Coordinates of N, CA and C in Angstrom, one line a residue:
Q1150 N -43.0 -58.8 77.4 CA -42.6 -57.9 78.4 C -41.4 -58.5 79.1
V1151 N -40.4 -57.7 79.3 CA -39.2 -58.1 80.1 C -39.1 -57.2 81.3
Q1152 N -38.9 -57.7 82.4 CA -38.6 -56.9 83.6 C -37.2 -57.2 84.1
L1153 N -36.5 -56.1 84.4 CA -35.1 -56.1 84.7 C -34.9 -55.5 86.1
V1154 N -34.1 -56.1 86.9 CA -33.8 -55.6 88.3 C -32.3 -55.6 88.5
E1155 N -31.8 -54.4 88.7 CA -30.3 -54.2 89.0 C -30.1 -54.4 90.5
S1156 N -28.9 -54.8 90.8 CA -28.4 -54.8 92.2 C -26.9 -54.8 92.2
G1157 N -26.4 -54.5 93.4 CA -24.9 -54.5 93.6 C -24.3 -53.1 93.7
G1158 N -25.1 -52.0 93.6 CA -24.6 -50.7 93.8 C -24.3 -50.4 95.2
G1159 N -23.6 -49.2 95.3 CA -23.3 -48.7 96.7 C -22.1 -47.7 96.6
L1160 N -21.6 -47.5 97.8 CA -20.5 -46.5 97.9 C -19.1 -47.3 97.9
V1161 N -18.2 -46.8 97.2 CA -16.9 -47.5 97.1 C -15.8 -46.4 96.9
Q1162 N -14.6 -46.6 97.5 CA -13.5 -45.7 97.4 C -12.9 -45.7 96.0
P1163 N -12.3 -44.7 95.5 CA -11.5 -44.7 94.3 C -10.5 -45.8 94.3
G1164 N -10.5 -46.5 93.1 CA -9.6 -47.7 93.0 C -10.3 -49.0 93.4
G1165 N -11.4 -48.9 94.0 CA -12.1 -50.1 94.4 C -12.9 -50.8 93.3
S1166 N -13.6 -51.8 93.7 CA -14.4 -52.7 92.7 C -15.8 -52.9 93.2
L1167 N -16.7 -53.1 92.3 CA -18.0 -53.6 92.5 C -18.5 -54.4 91.4
R1168 N -19.4 -55.3 91.6 CA -20.0 -56.1 90.6 C -21.5 -55.9 90.6
L1169 N -22.0 -55.4 89.5 CA -23.4 -55.2 89.3 C -24.1 -56.4 88.7
S1170 N -25.3 -56.7 89.1 CA -26.1 -57.8 88.5 C -27.4 -57.2 88.0
C1171 N -27.9 -57.8 86.9 CA -29.2 -57.5 86.4 C -29.9 -58.8 86.1
A1172 N -31.0 -59.0 86.9 CA -31.8 -60.2 86.8 C -33.0 -59.9 85.9
A1173 N -33.3 -60.8 84.9 CA -34.4 -60.6 84.0 C -35.5 -61.6 84.3
S1174 N -36.7 -61.2 84.0 CA -37.8 -62.1 84.1 C -38.0 -62.9 82.8
G1175 N -38.8 -63.9 82.9 CA -39.2 -64.6 81.6 C -38.2 -65.6 81.1
R1176 N -38.6 -66.3 80.1 CA -37.7 -67.4 79.5 C -37.1 -67.0 78.2
T1177 N -37.2 -65.7 77.9 CA -36.7 -65.2 76.6 C -35.5 -64.3 76.7
F1178 N -34.8 -64.4 77.8 CA -33.6 -63.6 78.1 C -32.6 -63.7 77.0
S1179 N -32.3 -64.9 76.5 CA -31.3 -65.1 75.5 C -31.6 -64.5 74.1
N1180 N -32.9 -64.0 73.9 CA -33.3 -63.4 72.7 C -32.8 -61.9 72.6
Y1181 N -32.3 -61.4 73.7 CA -32.0 -60.0 73.8 C -30.5 -59.7 73.9
C1182 N -30.1 -58.7 73.2 CA -28.9 -58.0 73.5 C -29.0 -57.3 74.8
M1183 N -28.0 -57.2 75.6 CA -28.1 -56.6 76.9 C -27.0 -55.5 77.0
G1184 N -27.3 -54.4 77.7 CA -26.4 -53.4 77.8 C -26.5 -52.7 79.2
W1185 N -25.4 -52.1 79.6 CA -25.3 -51.2 80.7 C -25.1 -49.8 80.3
F1186 N -25.9 -48.9 80.9 CA -25.8 -47.5 80.7 C -25.7 -46.8 82.0
R1187 N -25.3 -45.6 82.0 CA -25.2 -44.8 83.3 C -25.7 -43.4 83.1
Q1188 N -26.1 -42.8 84.1 CA -26.6 -41.4 84.1 C -26.2 -40.7 85.3
A1189 N -25.4 -39.6 85.2 CA -25.0 -38.8 86.3 C -26.0 -37.6 86.3
P1190 N -26.1 -37.0 87.5 CA -27.1 -35.8 87.6 C -26.8 -34.8 86.6
G1191 N -27.8 -34.3 85.9 CA -27.7 -33.3 84.9 C -27.2 -33.7 83.6
K1192 N -26.9 -35.0 83.4 CA -26.4 -35.5 82.1 C -27.3 -36.5 81.5
E1193 N -27.1 -36.7 80.2 CA -27.8 -37.7 79.5 C -27.3 -39.1 79.8
R1194 N -28.2 -40.1 79.6 CA -27.8 -41.5 79.8 C -26.8 -41.9 78.8
E1195 N -25.7 -42.5 79.2 CA -24.6 -42.8 78.3 C -24.3 -44.3 78.3
F1196 N -23.9 -44.8 77.2 CA -23.5 -46.2 77.0 C -22.3 -46.6 77.8
V1197 N -22.3 -47.7 78.5 CA -21.1 -48.2 79.2 C -20.6 -49.5 78.6
A1198 N -21.5 -50.5 78.4 CA -21.0 -51.8 77.8 C -22.2 -52.5 77.3
G1199 N -22.0 -53.4 76.3 CA -23.0 -54.2 75.7 C -22.5 -55.6 75.5
I1200 N -23.5 -56.5 75.3 CA -23.1 -57.9 75.1 C -24.2 -58.6 74.2
S1201 N -23.7 -59.5 73.3 CA -24.6 -60.1 72.4 C -25.4 -61.2 73.0
R1202 N -26.3 -61.8 72.3 CA -27.3 -62.7 72.8 C -26.6 -64.0 73.5
S1203 N -25.6 -64.5 72.8 CA -24.9 -65.6 73.3 C -23.7 -65.3 74.3
G1204 N -23.4 -64.0 74.3 CA -22.3 -63.5 75.1 C -21.0 -63.6 74.4
G1205 N -21.0 -63.9 73.1 CA -19.8 -64.1 72.4 C -19.1 -62.8 71.9
S1206 N -19.9 -61.7 71.9 CA -19.3 -60.4 71.5 C -19.6 -59.4 72.6
T1207 N -18.7 -58.5 72.9 CA -18.8 -57.5 73.9 C -18.4 -56.2 73.3
Y1208 N -19.0 -55.1 73.9 CA -18.7 -53.8 73.4 C -18.6 -52.8 74.6
Y1209 N -17.6 -51.9 74.5 CA -17.3 -51.1 75.7 C -17.2 -49.6 75.2
A1210 N -17.6 -48.7 76.1 CA -17.2 -47.3 75.9 C -15.8 -47.2 76.2
N1211 N -15.1 -46.2 75.5 CA -13.7 -46.1 75.7 C -13.3 -45.8 77.1
F1212 N -14.1 -45.1 77.8 CA -13.7 -44.7 79.2 C -13.7 -45.8 80.2
V1213 N -14.2 -47.0 79.8 CA -14.2 -48.1 80.7 C -13.4 -49.3 80.2
K1214 N -12.8 -49.2 79.0 CA -12.0 -50.3 78.5 C -10.8 -50.6 79.4
G1215 N -10.7 -51.9 79.7 CA -9.6 -52.3 80.6 C -9.9 -52.2 82.1
R1216 N -11.1 -51.7 82.4 CA -11.5 -51.6 83.8 C -12.8 -52.3 84.1
F1217 N -13.7 -52.3 83.1 CA -15.0 -53.0 83.3 C -15.1 -54.2 82.4
T1218 N -15.9 -55.2 82.9 CA -16.1 -56.4 82.1 C -17.6 -56.7 82.1
I1219 N -18.3 -56.8 81.0 CA -19.6 -57.3 80.9 C -19.7 -58.8 80.6
S1220 N -20.6 -59.5 81.2 CA -20.8 -60.9 81.0 C -22.2 -61.2 81.2
R1221 N -22.6 -62.4 80.8 CA -24.0 -62.9 81.0 C -24.0 -64.4 81.2
D1222 N -25.0 -64.8 81.9 CA -25.3 -66.2 82.2 C -26.8 -66.4 81.8
N1223 N -27.0 -66.9 80.6 CA -28.4 -67.1 80.2 C -29.1 -68.1 81.0
A1224 N -28.5 -69.1 81.5 CA -29.1 -70.1 82.4 C -29.7 -69.4 83.6
K1225 N -29.1 -68.3 84.1 CA -29.5 -67.6 85.3 C -30.3 -66.4 84.9
N1226 N -30.5 -66.1 83.6 CA -31.2 -64.9 83.2 C -30.6 -63.6 83.8
T1227 N -29.3 -63.6 83.8 CA -28.6 -62.5 84.5 C -27.4 -62.0 83.7
V1228 N -27.3 -60.7 83.7 CA -26.1 -60.0 83.1 C -25.3 -59.3 84.2
Y1229 N -24.0 -59.2 84.1 CA -23.2 -58.7 85.1 C -22.3 -57.6 84.5
L1230 N -21.9 -56.7 85.4 CA -20.9 -55.7 85.1 C -19.9 -55.7 86.2
Q1231 N -18.7 -56.2 85.9 CA -17.6 -56.1 86.9 C -16.9 -54.8 86.7
M1232 N -16.8 -54.0 87.8 CA -16.3 -52.7 87.7 C -15.0 -52.6 88.6
N1233 N -13.9 -52.5 88.0 CA -12.6 -52.4 88.7 C -12.0 -51.0 88.5
S1234 N -11.0 -50.7 89.4 CA -10.3 -49.4 89.3 C -11.3 -48.2 89.2
L1235 N -12.3 -48.2 90.0 CA -13.3 -47.2 89.9 C -12.8 -45.8 90.2
K1236 N -13.3 -44.8 89.5 CA -12.9 -43.4 89.6 C -14.1 -42.6 90.0
A1237 N -13.9 -41.4 90.6 CA -14.9 -40.6 91.0 C -15.9 -40.3 89.9
E1238 N -15.4 -40.1 88.7 CA -16.2 -39.8 87.5 C -17.1 -41.0 87.1
D1239 N -16.9 -42.2 87.7 CA -17.9 -43.3 87.4 C -19.1 -43.2 88.2
T1240 N -19.2 -42.2 89.1 CA -20.4 -42.0 90.0 C -21.6 -41.7 89.1
A1241 N -22.6 -42.5 89.2 CA -23.8 -42.4 88.4 C -24.8 -43.4 88.8
V1242 N -26.1 -43.3 88.3 CA -27.0 -44.4 88.4 C -26.8 -45.3 87.2
Y1243 N -26.6 -46.6 87.4 CA -26.3 -47.5 86.4 C -27.6 -48.3 86.1
Y1244 N -27.9 -48.4 84.8 CA -29.1 -49.1 84.3 C -28.8 -50.2 83.4
C1245 N -29.6 -51.3 83.5 CA -29.5 -52.4 82.7 C -30.6 -52.3 81.6
G1246 N -30.3 -52.6 80.4 CA -31.2 -52.5 79.3 C -31.2 -53.7 78.4
A1247 N -32.4 -54.0 77.8 CA -32.5 -55.1 76.8 C -33.1 -54.6 75.5
G1248 N -32.5 -55.1 74.4 CA -33.0 -54.7 73.1 C -32.4 -55.6 72.0
P1249 N -32.8 -55.2 70.7 CA -32.4 -56.0 69.6 C -31.1 -55.7 68.9
Y1250 N -30.4 -54.6 69.2 CA -29.2 -54.2 68.5 C -28.0 -54.3 69.4
C1251 N -27.3 -55.3 69.3 CA -26.2 -55.6 70.3 C -25.1 -54.6 70.3
S1252 N -24.7 -54.1 69.2 CA -23.6 -53.2 69.1 C -24.0 -51.7 69.2
S1253 N -25.2 -51.4 69.5 CA -25.7 -50.1 69.6 C -25.3 -49.4 70.9
T1254 N -24.9 -48.2 70.8 CA -24.5 -47.4 71.9 C -25.7 -46.4 72.3
K1255 N -26.8 -46.5 71.6 CA -27.9 -45.6 71.7 C -29.0 -46.1 72.7
S1256 N -29.3 -45.3 73.7 CA -30.3 -45.8 74.6 C -31.7 -46.1 74.0
Y1257 N -32.0 -45.4 72.9 CA -33.3 -45.6 72.3 C -33.4 -46.9 71.6
H1258 N -32.3 -47.6 71.4 CA -32.4 -48.9 70.8 C -32.7 -50.0 71.8
Y1259 N -32.8 -49.6 73.0 CA -33.1 -50.6 74.1 C -34.6 -50.4 74.5
D1260 N -35.3 -51.6 74.6 CA -36.7 -51.5 74.8 C -37.1 -51.7 76.2
Y1261 N -36.3 -52.2 77.0 CA -36.6 -52.5 78.4 C -35.5 -52.0 79.3
W1262 N -35.9 -51.5 80.5 CA -34.9 -51.0 81.4 C -35.2 -51.4 82.8
G1263 N -34.2 -51.5 83.6 CA -34.4 -51.7 85.0 C -34.5 -50.4 85.7
Q1264 N -34.7 -50.4 87.0 CA -34.9 -49.2 87.8 C -33.6 -48.4 88.1
G1265 N -32.5 -49.0 87.9 CA -31.2 -48.4 88.2 C -30.7 -48.7 89.6
T1266 N -29.4 -48.6 89.7 CA -28.7 -48.8 91.0 C -27.6 -47.7 91.1
Q1267 N -27.5 -47.1 92.2 CA -26.6 -46.0 92.4 C -25.2 -46.5 92.7
I1268 N -24.2 -46.0 92.0 CA -22.8 -46.2 92.2 C -22.2 -44.8 92.6
T1269 N -21.6 -44.8 93.8 CA -20.9 -43.6 94.3 C -19.5 -43.9 94.6
V1270 N -18.6 -43.2 93.9 CA -17.1 -43.5 94.1 C -16.6 -42.2 94.8
S1271 N -16.2 -42.4 96.0 CA -15.8 -41.2 96.8 C -14.9 -41.7 98.0
S1272 N -14.0 -40.9 98.4 CA -13.2 -41.1 99.5 C -13.7 -40.4 100.8

């Protein structure tokens, strides 16, 4: 069992930046591919970014390329999402997930989820 807790959400103006953190329990964090997904009201959960077990490979949705960066620190059992140049359409609840398929963009390939953290981009 893996428990994930996201933090770092909040209200930010368009063009601003936030860094999300996802802290994992247990000593098996490095066994999992990690991903960030987001869900806006009335919409399905969608893939944002993923990262391999060692952190050597990263994957991004087209709509965040050049703006967001995913990283992980296995010694700290933590994955991060640096979000720059935020847009109003980035407003959503952001979720951290853990699973076995590092390049997957499908939420059902992730076995564990955090509770989510709200990102609101508005002036």
